[in-house]
CSV table of N, CA, C and O in Angstrom, one decimal:
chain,number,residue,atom,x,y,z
A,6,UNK,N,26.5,-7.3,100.3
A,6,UNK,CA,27.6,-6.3,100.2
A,6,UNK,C,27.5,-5.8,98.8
A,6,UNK,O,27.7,-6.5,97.8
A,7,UNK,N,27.4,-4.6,98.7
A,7,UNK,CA,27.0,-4.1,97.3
A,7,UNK,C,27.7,-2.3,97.1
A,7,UNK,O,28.0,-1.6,98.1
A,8,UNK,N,27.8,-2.0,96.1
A,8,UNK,CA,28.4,-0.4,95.8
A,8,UNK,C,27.6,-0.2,94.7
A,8,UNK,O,27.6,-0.9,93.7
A,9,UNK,N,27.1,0.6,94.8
A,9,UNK,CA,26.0,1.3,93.8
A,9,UNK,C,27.0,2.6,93.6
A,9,UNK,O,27.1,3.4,94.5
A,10,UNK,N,27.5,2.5,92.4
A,10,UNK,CA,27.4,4.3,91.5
A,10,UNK,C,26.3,4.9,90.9
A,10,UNK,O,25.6,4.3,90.1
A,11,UNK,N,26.2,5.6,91.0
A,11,UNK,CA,25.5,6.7,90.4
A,11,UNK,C,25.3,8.4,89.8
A,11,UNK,O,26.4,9.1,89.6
A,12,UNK,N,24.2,8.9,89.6
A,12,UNK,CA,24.9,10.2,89.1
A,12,UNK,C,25.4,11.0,87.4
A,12,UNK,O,25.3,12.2,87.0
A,13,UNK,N,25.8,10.0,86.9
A,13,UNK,CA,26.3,10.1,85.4
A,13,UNK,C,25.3,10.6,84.3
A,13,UNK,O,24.1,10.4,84.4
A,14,UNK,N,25.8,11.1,83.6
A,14,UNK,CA,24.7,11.5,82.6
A,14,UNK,C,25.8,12.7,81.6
A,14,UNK,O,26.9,13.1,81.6
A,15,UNK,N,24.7,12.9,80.7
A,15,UNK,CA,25.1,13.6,79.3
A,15,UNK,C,25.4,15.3,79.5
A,15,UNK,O,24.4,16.0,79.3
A,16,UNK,N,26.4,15.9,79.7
A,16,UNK,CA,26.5,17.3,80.1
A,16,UNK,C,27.5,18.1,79.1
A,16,UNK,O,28.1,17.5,78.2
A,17,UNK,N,27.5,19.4,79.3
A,17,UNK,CA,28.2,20.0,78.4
A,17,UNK,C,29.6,20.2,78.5
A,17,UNK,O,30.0,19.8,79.6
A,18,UNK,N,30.6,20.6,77.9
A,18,UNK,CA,31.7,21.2,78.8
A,18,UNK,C,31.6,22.2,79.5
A,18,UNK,O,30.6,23.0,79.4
A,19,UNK,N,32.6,22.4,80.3
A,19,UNK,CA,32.4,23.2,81.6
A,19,UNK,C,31.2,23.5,82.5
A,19,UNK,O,30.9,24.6,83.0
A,20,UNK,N,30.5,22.1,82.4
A,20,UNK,CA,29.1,22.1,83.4
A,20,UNK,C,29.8,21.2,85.0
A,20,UNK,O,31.0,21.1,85.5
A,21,UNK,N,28.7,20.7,85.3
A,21,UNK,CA,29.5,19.8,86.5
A,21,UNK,C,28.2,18.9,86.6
A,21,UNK,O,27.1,19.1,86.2
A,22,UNK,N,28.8,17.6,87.5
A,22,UNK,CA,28.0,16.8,87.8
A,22,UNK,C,29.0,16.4,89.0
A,22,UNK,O,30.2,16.7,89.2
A,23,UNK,N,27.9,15.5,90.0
A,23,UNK,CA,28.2,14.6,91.4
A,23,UNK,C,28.4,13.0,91.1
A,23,UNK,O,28.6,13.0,89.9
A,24,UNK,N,28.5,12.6,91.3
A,24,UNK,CA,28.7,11.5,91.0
A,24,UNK,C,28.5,10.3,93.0
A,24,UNK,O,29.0,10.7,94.0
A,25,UNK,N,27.9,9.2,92.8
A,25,UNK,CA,27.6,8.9,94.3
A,25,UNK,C,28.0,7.4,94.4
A,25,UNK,O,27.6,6.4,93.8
A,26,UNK,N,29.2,7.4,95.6
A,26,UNK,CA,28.8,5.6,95.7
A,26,UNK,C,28.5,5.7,96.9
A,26,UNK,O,29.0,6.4,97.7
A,27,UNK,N,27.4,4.7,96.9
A,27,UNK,CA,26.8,3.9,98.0
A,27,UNK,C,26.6,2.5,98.4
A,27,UNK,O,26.1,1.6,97.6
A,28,UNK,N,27.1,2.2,99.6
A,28,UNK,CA,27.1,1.3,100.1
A,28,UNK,C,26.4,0.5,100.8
A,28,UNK,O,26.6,0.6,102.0
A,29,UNK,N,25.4,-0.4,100.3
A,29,UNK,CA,24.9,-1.5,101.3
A,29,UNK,C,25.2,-2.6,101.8
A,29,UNK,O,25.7,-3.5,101.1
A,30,UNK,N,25.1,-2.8,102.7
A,30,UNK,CA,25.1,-4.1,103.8
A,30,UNK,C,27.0,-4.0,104.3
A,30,UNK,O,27.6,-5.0,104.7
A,31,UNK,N,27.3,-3.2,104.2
A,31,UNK,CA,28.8,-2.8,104.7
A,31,UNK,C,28.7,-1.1,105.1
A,31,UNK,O,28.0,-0.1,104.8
A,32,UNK,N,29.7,-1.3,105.8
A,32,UNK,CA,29.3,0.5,106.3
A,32,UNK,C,30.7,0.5,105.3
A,32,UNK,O,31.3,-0.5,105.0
A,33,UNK,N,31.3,2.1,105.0
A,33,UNK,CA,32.2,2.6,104.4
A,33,UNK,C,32.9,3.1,105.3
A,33,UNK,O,33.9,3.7,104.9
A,34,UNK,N,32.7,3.0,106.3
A,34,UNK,CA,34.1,4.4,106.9
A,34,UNK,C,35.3,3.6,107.0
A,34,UNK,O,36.4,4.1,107.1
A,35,UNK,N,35.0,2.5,107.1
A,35,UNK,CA,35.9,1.7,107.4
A,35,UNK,C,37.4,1.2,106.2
A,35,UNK,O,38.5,0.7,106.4
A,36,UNK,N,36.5,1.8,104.9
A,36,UNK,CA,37.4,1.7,103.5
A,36,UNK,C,37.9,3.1,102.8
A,36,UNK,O,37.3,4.2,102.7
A,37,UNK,N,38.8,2.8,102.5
A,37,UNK,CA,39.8,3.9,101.7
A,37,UNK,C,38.3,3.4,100.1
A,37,UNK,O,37.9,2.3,99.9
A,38,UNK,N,38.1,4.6,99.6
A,38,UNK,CA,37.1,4.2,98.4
A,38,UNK,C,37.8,5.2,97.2
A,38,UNK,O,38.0,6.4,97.3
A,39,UNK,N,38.0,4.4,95.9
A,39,UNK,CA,38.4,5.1,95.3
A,39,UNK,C,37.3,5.1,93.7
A,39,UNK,O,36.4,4.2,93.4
A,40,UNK,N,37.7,6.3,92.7
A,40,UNK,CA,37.1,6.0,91.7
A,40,UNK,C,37.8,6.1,91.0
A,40,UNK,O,38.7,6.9,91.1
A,41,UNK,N,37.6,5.3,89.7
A,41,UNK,CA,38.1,5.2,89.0
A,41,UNK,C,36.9,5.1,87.5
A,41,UNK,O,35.7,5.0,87.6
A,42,UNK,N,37.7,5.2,86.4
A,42,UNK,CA,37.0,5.5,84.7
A,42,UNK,C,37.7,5.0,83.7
A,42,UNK,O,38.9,5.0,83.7
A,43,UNK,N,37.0,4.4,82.9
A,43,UNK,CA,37.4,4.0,81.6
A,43,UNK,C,36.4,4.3,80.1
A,43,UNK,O,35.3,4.2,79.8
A,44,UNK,N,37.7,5.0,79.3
A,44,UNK,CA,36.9,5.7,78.1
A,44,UNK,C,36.9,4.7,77.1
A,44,UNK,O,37.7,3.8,77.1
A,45,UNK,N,36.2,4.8,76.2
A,45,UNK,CA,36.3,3.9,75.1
A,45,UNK,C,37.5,3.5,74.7
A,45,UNK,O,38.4,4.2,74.7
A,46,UNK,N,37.7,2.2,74.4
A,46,UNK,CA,39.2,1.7,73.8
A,46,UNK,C,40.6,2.2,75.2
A,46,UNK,O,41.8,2.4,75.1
A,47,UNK,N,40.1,2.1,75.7
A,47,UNK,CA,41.6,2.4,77.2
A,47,UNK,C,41.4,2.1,77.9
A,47,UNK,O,40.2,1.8,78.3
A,48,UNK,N,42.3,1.8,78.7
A,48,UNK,CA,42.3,0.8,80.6
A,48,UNK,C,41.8,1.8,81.2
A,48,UNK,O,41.7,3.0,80.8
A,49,UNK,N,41.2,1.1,82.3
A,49,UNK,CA,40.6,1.6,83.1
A,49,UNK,C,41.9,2.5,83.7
A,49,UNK,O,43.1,2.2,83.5
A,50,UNK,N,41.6,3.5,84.4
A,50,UNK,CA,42.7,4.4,85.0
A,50,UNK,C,42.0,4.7,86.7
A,50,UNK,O,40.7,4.7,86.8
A,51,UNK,N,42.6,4.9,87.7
A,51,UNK,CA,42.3,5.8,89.1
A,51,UNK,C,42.3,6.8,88.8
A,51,UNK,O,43.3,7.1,88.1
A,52,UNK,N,41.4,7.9,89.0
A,52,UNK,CA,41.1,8.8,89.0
A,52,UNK,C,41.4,10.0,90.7
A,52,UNK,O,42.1,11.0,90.7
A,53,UNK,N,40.5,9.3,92.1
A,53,UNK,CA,40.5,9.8,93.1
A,53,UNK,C,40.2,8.9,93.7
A,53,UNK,O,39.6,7.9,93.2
A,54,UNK,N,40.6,9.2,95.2
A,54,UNK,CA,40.5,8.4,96.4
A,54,UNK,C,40.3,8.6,97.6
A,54,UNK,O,41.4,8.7,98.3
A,55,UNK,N,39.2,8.7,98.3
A,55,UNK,CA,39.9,8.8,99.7
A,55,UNK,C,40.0,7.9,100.7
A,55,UNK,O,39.3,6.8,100.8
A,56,UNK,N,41.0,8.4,101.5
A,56,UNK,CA,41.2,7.2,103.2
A,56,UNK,C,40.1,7.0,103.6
A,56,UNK,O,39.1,7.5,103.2
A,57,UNK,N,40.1,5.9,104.8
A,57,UNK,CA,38.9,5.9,105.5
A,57,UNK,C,38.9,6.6,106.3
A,57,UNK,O,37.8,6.7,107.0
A,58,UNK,N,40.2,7.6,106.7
A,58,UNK,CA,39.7,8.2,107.8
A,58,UNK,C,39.5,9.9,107.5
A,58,UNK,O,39.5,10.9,108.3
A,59,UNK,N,39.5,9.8,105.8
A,59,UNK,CA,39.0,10.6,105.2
A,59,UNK,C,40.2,11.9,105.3
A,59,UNK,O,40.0,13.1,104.9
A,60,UNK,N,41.2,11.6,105.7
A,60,UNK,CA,42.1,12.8,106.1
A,60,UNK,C,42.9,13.0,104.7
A,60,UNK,O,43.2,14.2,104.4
A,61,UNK,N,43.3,12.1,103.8
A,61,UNK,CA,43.6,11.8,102.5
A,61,UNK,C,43.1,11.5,101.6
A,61,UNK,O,42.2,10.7,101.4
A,62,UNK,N,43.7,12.5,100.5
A,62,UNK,CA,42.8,12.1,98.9
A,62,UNK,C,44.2,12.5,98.2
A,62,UNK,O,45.0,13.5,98.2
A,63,UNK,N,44.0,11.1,97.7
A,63,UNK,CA,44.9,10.7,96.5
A,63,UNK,C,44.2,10.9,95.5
A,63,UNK,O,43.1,10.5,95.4
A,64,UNK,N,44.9,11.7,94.3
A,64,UNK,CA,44.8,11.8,92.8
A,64,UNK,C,45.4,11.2,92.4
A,64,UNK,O,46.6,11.2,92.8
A,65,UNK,N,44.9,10.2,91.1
A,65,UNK,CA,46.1,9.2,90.4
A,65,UNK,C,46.0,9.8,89.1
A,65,UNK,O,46.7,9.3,88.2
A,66,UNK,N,45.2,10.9,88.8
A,66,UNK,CA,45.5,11.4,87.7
A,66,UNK,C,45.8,13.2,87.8
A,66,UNK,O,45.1,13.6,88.7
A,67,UNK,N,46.3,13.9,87.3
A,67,UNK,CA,46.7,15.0,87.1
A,67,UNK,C,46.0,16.0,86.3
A,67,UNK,O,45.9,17.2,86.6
A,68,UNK,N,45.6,15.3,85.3
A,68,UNK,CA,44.1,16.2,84.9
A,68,UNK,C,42.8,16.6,85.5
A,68,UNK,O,42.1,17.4,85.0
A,69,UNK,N,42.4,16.1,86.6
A,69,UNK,CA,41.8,16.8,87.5
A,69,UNK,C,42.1,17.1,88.6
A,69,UNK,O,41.3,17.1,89.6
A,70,UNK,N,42.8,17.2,88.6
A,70,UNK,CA,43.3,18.3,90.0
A,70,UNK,C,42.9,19.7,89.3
A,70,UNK,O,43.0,20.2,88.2
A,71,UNK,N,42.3,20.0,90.7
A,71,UNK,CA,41.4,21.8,90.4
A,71,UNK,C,40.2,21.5,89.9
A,71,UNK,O,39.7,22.6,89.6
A,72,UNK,N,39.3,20.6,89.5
A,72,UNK,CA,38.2,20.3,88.9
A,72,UNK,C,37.9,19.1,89.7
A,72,UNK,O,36.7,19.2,89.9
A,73,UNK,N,38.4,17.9,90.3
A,73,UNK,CA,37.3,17.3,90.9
A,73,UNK,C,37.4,17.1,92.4
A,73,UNK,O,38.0,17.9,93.1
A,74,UNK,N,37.1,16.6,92.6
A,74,UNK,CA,37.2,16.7,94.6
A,74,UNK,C,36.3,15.3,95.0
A,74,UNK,O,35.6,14.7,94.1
A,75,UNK,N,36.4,15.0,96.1
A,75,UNK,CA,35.7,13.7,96.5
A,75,UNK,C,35.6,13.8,98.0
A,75,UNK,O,36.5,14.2,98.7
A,76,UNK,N,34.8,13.7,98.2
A,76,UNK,CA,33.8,13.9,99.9
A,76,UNK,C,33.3,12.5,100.3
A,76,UNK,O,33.0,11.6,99.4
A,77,UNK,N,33.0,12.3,101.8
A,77,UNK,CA,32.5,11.1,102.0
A,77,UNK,C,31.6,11.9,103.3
A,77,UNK,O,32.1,12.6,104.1
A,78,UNK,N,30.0,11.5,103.1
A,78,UNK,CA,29.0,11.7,104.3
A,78,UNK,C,28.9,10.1,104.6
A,78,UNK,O,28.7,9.1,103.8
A,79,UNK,N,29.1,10.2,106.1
A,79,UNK,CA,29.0,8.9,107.0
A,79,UNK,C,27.7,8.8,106.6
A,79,UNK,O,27.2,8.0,105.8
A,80,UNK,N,27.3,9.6,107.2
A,80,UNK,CA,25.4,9.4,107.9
A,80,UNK,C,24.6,8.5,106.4
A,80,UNK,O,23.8,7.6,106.5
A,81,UNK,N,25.3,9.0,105.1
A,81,UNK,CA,24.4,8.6,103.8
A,81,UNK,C,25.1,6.9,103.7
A,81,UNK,O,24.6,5.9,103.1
A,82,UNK,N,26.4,6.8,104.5
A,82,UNK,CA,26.8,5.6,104.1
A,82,UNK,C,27.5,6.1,102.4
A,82,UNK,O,27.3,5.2,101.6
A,83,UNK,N,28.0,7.3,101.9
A,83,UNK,CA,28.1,7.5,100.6
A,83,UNK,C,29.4,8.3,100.2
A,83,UNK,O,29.5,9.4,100.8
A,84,UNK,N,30.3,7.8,99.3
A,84,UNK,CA,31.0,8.4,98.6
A,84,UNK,C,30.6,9.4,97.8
A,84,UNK,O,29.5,9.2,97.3
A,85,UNK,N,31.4,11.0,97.2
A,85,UNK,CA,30.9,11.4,96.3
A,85,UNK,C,31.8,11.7,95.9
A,85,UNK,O,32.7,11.9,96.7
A,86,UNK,N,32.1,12.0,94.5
A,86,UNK,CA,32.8,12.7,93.2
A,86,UNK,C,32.4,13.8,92.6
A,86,UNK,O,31.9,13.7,91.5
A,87,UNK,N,32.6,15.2,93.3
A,87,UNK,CA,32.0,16.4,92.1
A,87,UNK,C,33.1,16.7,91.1
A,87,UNK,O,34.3,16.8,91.2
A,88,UNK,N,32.5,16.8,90.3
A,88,UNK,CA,33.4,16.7,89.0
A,88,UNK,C,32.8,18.3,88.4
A,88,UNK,O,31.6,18.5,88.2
A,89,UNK,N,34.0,19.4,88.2
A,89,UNK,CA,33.5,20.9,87.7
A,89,UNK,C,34.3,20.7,86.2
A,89,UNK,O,35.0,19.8,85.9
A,90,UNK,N,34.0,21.7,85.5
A,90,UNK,CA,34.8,22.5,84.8
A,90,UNK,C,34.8,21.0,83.9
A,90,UNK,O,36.0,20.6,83.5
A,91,UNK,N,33.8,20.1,83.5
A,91,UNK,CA,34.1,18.8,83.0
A,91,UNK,C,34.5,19.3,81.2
A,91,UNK,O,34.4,20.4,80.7
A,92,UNK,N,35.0,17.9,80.4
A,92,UNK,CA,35.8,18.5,79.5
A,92,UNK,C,35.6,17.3,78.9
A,92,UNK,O,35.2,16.3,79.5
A,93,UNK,N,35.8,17.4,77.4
A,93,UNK,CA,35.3,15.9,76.5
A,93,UNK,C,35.9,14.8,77.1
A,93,UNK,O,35.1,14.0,77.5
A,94,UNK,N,37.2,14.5,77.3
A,94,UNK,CA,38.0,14.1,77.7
A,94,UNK,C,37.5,13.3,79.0
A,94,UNK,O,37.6,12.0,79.0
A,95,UNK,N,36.9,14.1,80.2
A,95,UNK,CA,36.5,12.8,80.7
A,95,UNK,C,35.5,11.7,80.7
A,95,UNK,O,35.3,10.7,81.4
A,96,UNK,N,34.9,12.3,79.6
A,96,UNK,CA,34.1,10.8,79.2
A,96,UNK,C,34.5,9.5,79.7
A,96,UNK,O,35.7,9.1,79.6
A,97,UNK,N,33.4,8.7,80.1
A,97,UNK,CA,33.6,7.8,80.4
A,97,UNK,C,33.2,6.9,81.3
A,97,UNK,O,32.7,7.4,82.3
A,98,UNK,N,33.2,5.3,81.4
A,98,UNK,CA,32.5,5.1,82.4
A,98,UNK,C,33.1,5.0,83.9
A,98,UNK,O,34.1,4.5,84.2
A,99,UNK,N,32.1,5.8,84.8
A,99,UNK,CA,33.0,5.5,85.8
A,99,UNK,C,32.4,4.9,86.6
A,99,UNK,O,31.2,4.7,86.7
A,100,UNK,N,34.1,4.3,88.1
A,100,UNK,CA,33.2,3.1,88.8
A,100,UNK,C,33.8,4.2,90.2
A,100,UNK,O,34.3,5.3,90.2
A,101,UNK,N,33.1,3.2,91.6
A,101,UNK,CA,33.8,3.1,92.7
A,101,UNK,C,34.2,2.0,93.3
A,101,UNK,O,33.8,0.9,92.8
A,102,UNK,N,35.2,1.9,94.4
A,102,UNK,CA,36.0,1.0,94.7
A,102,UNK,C,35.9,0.9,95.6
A,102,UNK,O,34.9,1.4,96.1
A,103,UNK,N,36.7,0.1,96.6
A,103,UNK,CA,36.8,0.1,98.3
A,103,UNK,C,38.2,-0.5,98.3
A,103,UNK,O,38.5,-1.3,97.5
A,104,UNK,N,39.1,-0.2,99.3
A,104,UNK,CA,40.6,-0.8,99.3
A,104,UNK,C,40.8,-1.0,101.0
A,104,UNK,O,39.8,-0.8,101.7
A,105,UNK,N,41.8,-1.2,101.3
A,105,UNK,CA,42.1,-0.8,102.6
A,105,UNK,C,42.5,0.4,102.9
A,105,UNK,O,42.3,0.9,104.0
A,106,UNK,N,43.1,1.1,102.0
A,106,UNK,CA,43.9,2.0,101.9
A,106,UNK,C,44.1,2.3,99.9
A,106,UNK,O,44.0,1.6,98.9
A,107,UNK,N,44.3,3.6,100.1
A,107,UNK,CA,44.3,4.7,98.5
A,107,UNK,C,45.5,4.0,98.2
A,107,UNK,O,46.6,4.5,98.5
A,108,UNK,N,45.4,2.8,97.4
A,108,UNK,CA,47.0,1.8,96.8
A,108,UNK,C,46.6,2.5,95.3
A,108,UNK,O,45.5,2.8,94.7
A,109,UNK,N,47.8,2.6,94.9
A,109,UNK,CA,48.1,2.9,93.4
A,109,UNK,C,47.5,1.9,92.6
A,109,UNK,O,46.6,2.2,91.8
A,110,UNK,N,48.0,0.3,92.8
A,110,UNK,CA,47.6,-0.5,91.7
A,110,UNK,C,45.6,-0.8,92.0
A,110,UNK,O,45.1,-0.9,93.1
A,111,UNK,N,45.3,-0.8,91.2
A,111,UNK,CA,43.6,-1.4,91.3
A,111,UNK,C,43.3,-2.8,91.8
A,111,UNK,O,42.3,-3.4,92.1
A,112,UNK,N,45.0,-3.2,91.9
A,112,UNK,CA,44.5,-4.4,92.5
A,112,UNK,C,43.9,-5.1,93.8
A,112,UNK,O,43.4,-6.2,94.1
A,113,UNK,N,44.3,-3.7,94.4
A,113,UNK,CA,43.8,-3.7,95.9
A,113,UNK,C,42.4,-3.5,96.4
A,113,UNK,O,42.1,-3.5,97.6
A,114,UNK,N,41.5,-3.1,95.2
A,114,UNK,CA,40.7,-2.6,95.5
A,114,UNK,C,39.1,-4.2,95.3
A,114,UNK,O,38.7,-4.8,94.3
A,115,UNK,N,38.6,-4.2,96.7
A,115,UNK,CA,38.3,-5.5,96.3
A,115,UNK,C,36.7,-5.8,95.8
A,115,UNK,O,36.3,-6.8,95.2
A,116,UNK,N,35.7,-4.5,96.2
A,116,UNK,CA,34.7,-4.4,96.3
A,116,UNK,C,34.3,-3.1,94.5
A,116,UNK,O,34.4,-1.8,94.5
A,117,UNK,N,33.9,-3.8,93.6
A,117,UNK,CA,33.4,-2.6,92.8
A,117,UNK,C,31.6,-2.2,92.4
A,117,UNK,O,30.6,-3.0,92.3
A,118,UNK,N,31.6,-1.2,92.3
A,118,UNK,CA,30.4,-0.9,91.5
A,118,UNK,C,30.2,-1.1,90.2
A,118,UNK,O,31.1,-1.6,89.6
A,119,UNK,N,28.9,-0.7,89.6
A,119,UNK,CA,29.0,-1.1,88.0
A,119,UNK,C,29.2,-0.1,87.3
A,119,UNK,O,29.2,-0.3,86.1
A,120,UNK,N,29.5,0.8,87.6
A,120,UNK,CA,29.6,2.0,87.0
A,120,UNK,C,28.7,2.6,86.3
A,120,UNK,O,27.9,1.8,85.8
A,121,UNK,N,28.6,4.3,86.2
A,121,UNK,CA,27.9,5.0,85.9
A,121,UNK,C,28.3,5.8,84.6
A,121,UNK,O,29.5,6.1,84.9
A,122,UNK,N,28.0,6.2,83.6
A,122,UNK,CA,28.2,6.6,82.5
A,122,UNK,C,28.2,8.1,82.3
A,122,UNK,O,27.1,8.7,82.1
A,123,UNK,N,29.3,8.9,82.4
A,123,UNK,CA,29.4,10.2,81.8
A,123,UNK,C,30.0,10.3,80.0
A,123,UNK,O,30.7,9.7,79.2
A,124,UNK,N,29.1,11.4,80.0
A,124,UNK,CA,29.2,11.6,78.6
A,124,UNK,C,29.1,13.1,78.8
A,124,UNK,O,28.2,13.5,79.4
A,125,UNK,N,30.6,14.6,78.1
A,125,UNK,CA,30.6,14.8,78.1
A,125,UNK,C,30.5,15.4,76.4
A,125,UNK,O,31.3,14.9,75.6
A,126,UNK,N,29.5,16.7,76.0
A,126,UNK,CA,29.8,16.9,74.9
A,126,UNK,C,28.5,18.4,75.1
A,126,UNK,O,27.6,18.8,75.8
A,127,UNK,N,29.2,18.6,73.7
A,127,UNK,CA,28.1,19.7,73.3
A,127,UNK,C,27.4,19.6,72.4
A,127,UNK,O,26.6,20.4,72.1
């Protein structure tokens, strides 16, 4: 049982990047998957989420709303994060999750990835 992020890398402001979790030896439809980021010197924070039955996406942050969105392809077994209009600010590393359900606290979330590294700058 494993979640692979990926995706991250060094971009400009107002460029974009995808961002991917993937899942082996567990299928995903079955979990609410959320991501979440942590920037230098700060807690980790939730960022987005979606249900398993994909019908909901929870934002736990307010700064991207209008800039990121999160999609799930069954067939890839894969979560994704496009992230637009990116901004120094979200620097950072980011993970994916799996929950039963898009719960507020992180504590629910039982399965993580290692996270993937954006760095946003010019």
């Amino acid at each position: 049982v494993q979640l692979q992020a990926s995706g991250g890398g060094l971009v400009q402001p107002g460029r974009s990047l995808r961002l991917s979790c993937a899942a082996s030896g567990f299928t995903l439809d079955y979990y609410a998957v959320g991501w979440f980021r942590q920037a230098p010197g700060r807690e980790r924070e939730g960022v987005l989420c979606i249900s398993s039955s994909s019908a909901v996406k929870t934002y736990y942050v307010n700064s991207v709303k209008g800039r990121f969105t999160i999609s799930r392809d069954k067939a890839e077994n894969t979560v994704y994060l496009q992230m637009n209009s990116l901004k120094p600010e979200d620097t950072a590393v980011y993970y994916c999750a799996t929950a039963r359900f898009c719960a507020r606290s992180e504590t629910y979330f039982t399965s993580w990835g290692q996270g993937t590294q954006v760095t946003v700058s010019s």
